[in-house]
């Protein structure tokens, strides 16, 4: 009997995806990227120079794109694509890309110029935007009651991978965000380029010769997260 090859479904945004689904798909890989940034800059605070389009962390310098900003007084997020008069066209191209994705897939959060939000909501928006566009990281700079969120893309931000990092990032993500954990586990695994094998009530991420096994309830919530490291 001819055995048909199973075609792996890639992780991408689809028509009908809500913001929660998009976050489930891209949030864990975004946290992964933020850890890479943290490994580089440590406790250094960023100094943003909008005129030059750069941010510096001590001796480290990177180009930026402005994603948007949060007004602490108004509790509002404003997209940079709606503020070309402030930032200029060159610094809002990444923001415009997110708007285009929002228009194509009818994601309201990406096409509303202003969103009622809190500071954590803004970080979530920045996380998703970073991962969707496959940028390296994001950073928030606080200036006079305004938090400006910038997207970073630099060879200086190196990718550091390990079995423990994957497990801990996924655990943190599913614990602290309102997402669909089963979808999030599949997406994180595939976006990292690891092998993925689903089963009825659990799924396996294959990382080299090691494994992460996630168990799920019928609703897709996490019941267990096991790590088998063949290098031990």
Tab-separated table of C-alpha atoms in Angstrom:
chain	number	residue	atom	x	y	z
A	1	UNK	CA	0.000	0.000	0.000
A	2	UNK	CA	1.278	3.437	-0.928
A	3	UNK	CA	1.958	5.508	2.167
A	4	UNK	CA	1.135	9.169	1.703
A	5	UNK	CA	3.588	11.665	3.041
A	6	UNK	CA	2.129	14.030	5.630
A	7	UNK	CA	2.715	17.628	4.601
A	8	UNK	CA	3.626	19.807	7.573
A	9	UNK	CA	1.442	22.877	7.878
A	10	UNK	CA	3.622	25.993	8.178
A	11	UNK	CA	3.029	28.627	10.828
A	12	UNK	CA	1.555	31.723	9.241
A	13	UNK	CA	-1.337	34.112	9.687
A	14	UNK	CA	-4.577	32.926	8.106
A	15	UNK	CA	-7.871	34.564	7.264
A	16	UNK	CA	-10.112	34.582	10.329
A	17	UNK	CA	-7.248	34.587	12.858
A	18	UNK	CA	-8.053	36.632	15.945
A	19	UNK	CA	-5.364	38.543	17.811
A	20	UNK	CA	-5.387	35.740	20.409
A	21	UNK	CA	-4.610	33.172	17.722
A	22	UNK	CA	-1.850	35.355	16.275
A	23	UNK	CA	-0.362	35.798	19.748
A	24	UNK	CA	-0.538	32.045	20.307
A	25	UNK	CA	1.380	31.462	17.091
A	26	UNK	CA	4.091	34.080	17.515
A	27	UNK	CA	4.381	34.982	21.198
A	28	UNK	CA	6.773	32.267	22.380
A	29	UNK	CA	9.270	32.861	19.584
A	30	UNK	CA	9.118	36.575	20.444
A	31	UNK	CA	10.062	35.858	24.064
A	32	UNK	CA	12.896	33.725	22.710
A	33	UNK	CA	14.155	36.715	20.723
A	34	UNK	CA	13.922	39.017	23.746
A	35	UNK	CA	16.136	36.667	25.713
A	36	UNK	CA	18.729	36.884	22.941
A	37	UNK	CA	18.660	40.666	23.295
A	38	UNK	CA	18.975	40.433	27.064
A	39	UNK	CA	22.020	38.182	26.676
A	40	UNK	CA	23.644	40.963	24.631
A	41	UNK	CA	22.772	44.122	26.551
A	42	UNK	CA	22.419	42.821	30.104
A	43	UNK	CA	21.197	45.571	32.437
A	44	UNK	CA	22.142	48.410	30.063
A	45	UNK	CA	19.417	50.955	29.347
A	46	UNK	CA	18.788	52.050	25.794
A	47	UNK	CA	19.350	55.620	24.651
A	48	UNK	CA	17.181	56.426	21.627
A	49	UNK	CA	18.259	58.978	19.034
A	50	UNK	CA	15.297	59.450	16.717
A	51	UNK	CA	17.126	61.970	14.544
A	52	UNK	CA	19.805	59.407	13.707
A	53	UNK	CA	17.436	56.427	13.816
A	54	UNK	CA	19.613	54.512	16.282
A	55	UNK	CA	19.565	53.184	19.820
A	56	UNK	CA	22.655	52.698	21.952
A	57	UNK	CA	23.291	50.416	24.907
A	58	UNK	CA	26.627	51.637	26.207
A	59	UNK	CA	29.061	50.945	23.359
A	60	UNK	CA	26.493	48.899	21.419
A	61	UNK	CA	24.702	50.725	18.605
A	62	UNK	CA	21.796	49.464	16.487
A	63	UNK	CA	19.443	50.946	13.886
A	64	UNK	CA	15.765	51.117	14.845
A	65	UNK	CA	12.327	51.249	13.364
A	66	UNK	CA	9.596	52.967	15.382
A	67	UNK	CA	6.651	50.653	15.993
A	68	UNK	CA	4.486	52.890	18.137
A	69	UNK	CA	4.240	54.581	21.517
A	70	UNK	CA	2.299	54.357	24.764
A	71	UNK	CA	0.903	57.428	26.513
A	72	UNK	CA	1.004	56.816	30.257
A	73	UNK	CA	-1.484	59.636	30.979
A	74	UNK	CA	-4.053	58.517	28.398
A	75	UNK	CA	-3.450	54.755	28.645
A	76	UNK	CA	-3.315	54.624	24.853
A	77	UNK	CA	-1.191	52.882	22.274
A	78	UNK	CA	-0.584	54.827	19.047
A	79	UNK	CA	0.882	53.194	15.941
A	80	UNK	CA	3.849	54.884	14.316
A	81	UNK	CA	2.233	54.481	10.887
A	82	UNK	CA	-0.339	57.077	11.992
A	83	UNK	CA	2.375	59.501	13.114
A	84	UNK	CA	4.520	60.069	10.057
A	85	UNK	CA	4.628	63.775	10.880
A	86	UNK	CA	6.476	62.948	14.117
A	87	UNK	CA	8.829	60.180	13.037
A	88	UNK	CA	9.168	60.602	9.281
A	89	UNK	CA	8.581	57.983	6.631
A	90	UNK	CA	11.931	56.187	6.927
A	91	UNK	CA	11.421	55.148	10.564
A	92	UNK	CA	7.854	53.819	10.262
A	93	UNK	CA	8.247	51.269	7.464
A	94	UNK	CA	8.059	48.303	9.849
A	95	UNK	CA	4.932	49.764	11.427
A	96	UNK	CA	3.421	50.169	7.965
A	97	UNK	CA	4.150	46.498	7.249
A	98	UNK	CA	2.134	45.508	10.319
A	99	UNK	CA	-0.739	47.720	9.180
A	100	UNK	CA	-0.698	46.024	5.763
A	101	UNK	CA	-0.891	42.611	7.446
A	102	UNK	CA	-3.787	43.844	9.549
A	103	UNK	CA	-5.627	45.027	6.455
A	104	UNK	CA	-5.015	41.774	4.593
A	105	UNK	CA	-6.117	39.497	7.423
A	106	UNK	CA	-8.632	41.843	9.094
A	107	UNK	CA	-6.841	42.079	12.433
A	108	UNK	CA	-8.346	45.110	14.127
A	109	UNK	CA	-5.503	45.786	16.551
A	110	UNK	CA	-3.133	46.340	13.628
A	111	UNK	CA	-5.308	48.823	11.738
A	112	UNK	CA	-6.754	50.981	14.538
A	113	UNK	CA	-4.546	54.090	14.840
A	114	UNK	CA	-5.114	54.318	18.610
A	115	UNK	CA	-5.885	51.526	21.083
A	116	UNK	CA	-6.999	51.823	24.686
A	117	UNK	CA	-4.361	49.782	26.460
A	118	UNK	CA	-2.007	49.375	29.378
A	119	UNK	CA	1.760	49.023	29.338
A	120	UNK	CA	1.614	45.211	29.244
A	121	UNK	CA	-0.710	45.325	26.226
A	122	UNK	CA	1.889	47.389	24.375
A	123	UNK	CA	4.571	44.818	25.082
A	124	UNK	CA	2.276	42.129	23.695
A	125	UNK	CA	1.724	44.142	20.508
A	126	UNK	CA	5.475	44.648	20.146
A	127	UNK	CA	6.160	40.950	20.736
A	128	UNK	CA	3.748	39.852	18.042
A	129	UNK	CA	4.980	42.461	15.575
A	130	UNK	CA	8.616	41.468	16.087
A	131	UNK	CA	7.934	37.789	15.467
A	132	UNK	CA	5.531	38.189	12.557
A	133	UNK	CA	8.111	40.191	10.621
A	134	UNK	CA	10.964	37.968	11.811
A	135	UNK	CA	12.914	40.853	13.302
A	136	UNK	CA	15.494	40.312	16.040
A	137	UNK	CA	13.887	41.996	19.065
A	138	UNK	CA	12.077	45.069	20.342
A	139	UNK	CA	12.784	47.586	23.085
A	140	UNK	CA	10.794	50.247	24.946
A	141	UNK	CA	12.342	53.625	25.785
A	142	UNK	CA	10.608	55.846	28.350
A	143	UNK	CA	10.707	59.584	27.742
A	144	UNK	CA	8.546	62.199	29.525
A	145	UNK	CA	5.479	60.028	30.103
A	146	UNK	CA	5.760	58.359	26.684
A	147	UNK	CA	7.101	54.864	26.096
A	148	UNK	CA	8.424	54.510	22.552
A	149	UNK	CA	8.606	50.949	21.239
A	150	UNK	CA	11.264	50.274	18.646
A	151	UNK	CA	12.026	47.232	16.515
A	152	UNK	CA	15.642	46.064	16.380
A	153	UNK	CA	17.415	44.215	13.590
A	154	UNK	CA	21.118	43.608	14.099
A	155	UNK	CA	23.699	40.868	13.613
A	156	UNK	CA	24.891	41.685	17.117
A	157	UNK	CA	21.791	39.960	18.531
A	158	UNK	CA	22.850	36.350	18.323
A	159	UNK	CA	20.486	33.408	18.644
A	160	UNK	CA	21.236	31.234	21.659
A	161	UNK	CA	19.409	27.913	21.763
A	162	UNK	CA	19.129	25.132	24.304
A	163	UNK	CA	16.627	22.547	25.436
A	164	UNK	CA	16.226	24.333	28.762
A	165	UNK	CA	15.644	27.703	27.109
A	166	UNK	CA	12.911	26.245	24.906
A	167	UNK	CA	11.134	24.592	27.816
A	168	UNK	CA	11.382	27.592	30.134
A	169	UNK	CA	10.269	30.094	27.490
A	170	UNK	CA	7.261	28.029	26.560
A	171	UNK	CA	6.334	27.467	30.209
A	172	UNK	CA	6.580	31.201	30.919
A	173	UNK	CA	4.581	32.092	27.831
A	174	UNK	CA	1.648	29.735	28.411
A	175	UNK	CA	1.520	30.668	32.102
A	176	UNK	CA	1.458	34.450	31.690
A	177	UNK	CA	-0.533	35.052	28.507
A	178	UNK	CA	-4.110	34.357	27.444
A	179	UNK	CA	-3.387	32.001	24.565
A	180	UNK	CA	-4.131	28.568	23.107
A	181	UNK	CA	-1.278	26.481	24.579
A	182	UNK	CA	-1.569	23.553	22.183
A	183	UNK	CA	-1.320	25.841	19.165
A	184	UNK	CA	1.458	27.817	20.853
A	185	UNK	CA	3.568	24.702	21.432
A	186	UNK	CA	3.249	23.624	17.820
A	187	UNK	CA	4.028	27.114	16.526
A	188	UNK	CA	7.055	27.675	18.756
A	189	UNK	CA	8.471	24.273	17.818
A	190	UNK	CA	8.061	24.802	14.086
A	191	UNK	CA	9.245	28.417	14.082
A	192	UNK	CA	12.439	27.296	15.828
A	193	UNK	CA	12.941	24.739	13.073
A	194	UNK	CA	12.598	21.763	15.413
A	195	UNK	CA	10.830	18.508	14.632
A	196	UNK	CA	7.190	18.374	15.691
A	197	UNK	CA	4.992	15.327	16.186
A	198	UNK	CA	1.384	15.667	17.391
A	199	UNK	CA	-0.658	13.032	19.238
A	200	UNK	CA	-4.189	13.062	20.647
A	201	UNK	CA	-3.339	14.333	24.123
A	202	UNK	CA	0.318	15.297	23.839
A	203	UNK	CA	2.871	16.616	21.368
A	204	UNK	CA	6.608	16.189	20.996
A	205	UNK	CA	9.240	18.746	20.073
A	206	UNK	CA	12.416	17.081	18.786
A	207	UNK	CA	15.517	19.158	19.427
A	208	UNK	CA	18.476	17.231	18.110
A	209	UNK	CA	18.368	13.917	19.934
A	210	UNK	CA	16.485	15.442	22.872
A	211	UNK	CA	12.762	15.843	23.404
A	212	UNK	CA	10.230	18.170	25.015
A	213	UNK	CA	6.869	16.490	25.610
A	214	UNK	CA	3.810	18.633	26.319
A	215	UNK	CA	0.641	17.008	27.599
A	216	UNK	CA	-2.744	18.635	26.986
A	217	UNK	CA	-6.317	18.455	28.235
A	218	UNK	CA	-9.203	18.063	25.782
A	219	UNK	CA	-9.412	21.872	25.704
A	220	UNK	CA	-5.761	22.149	24.805
A	221	UNK	CA	-4.446	23.363	28.157
A	222	UNK	CA	-1.106	22.154	29.521
A	223	UNK	CA	-1.076	19.198	31.925
A	224	UNK	CA	2.647	18.453	31.892
A	225	UNK	CA	5.871	19.618	30.271
A	226	UNK	CA	8.645	17.023	30.294
A	227	UNK	CA	12.239	17.361	29.128
A	228	UNK	CA	14.433	14.479	27.981
A	229	UNK	CA	17.991	15.551	27.293
A	230	UNK	CA	19.997	12.857	25.524
A	231	UNK	CA	23.209	14.738	26.286
A	232	UNK	CA	22.857	14.094	30.032
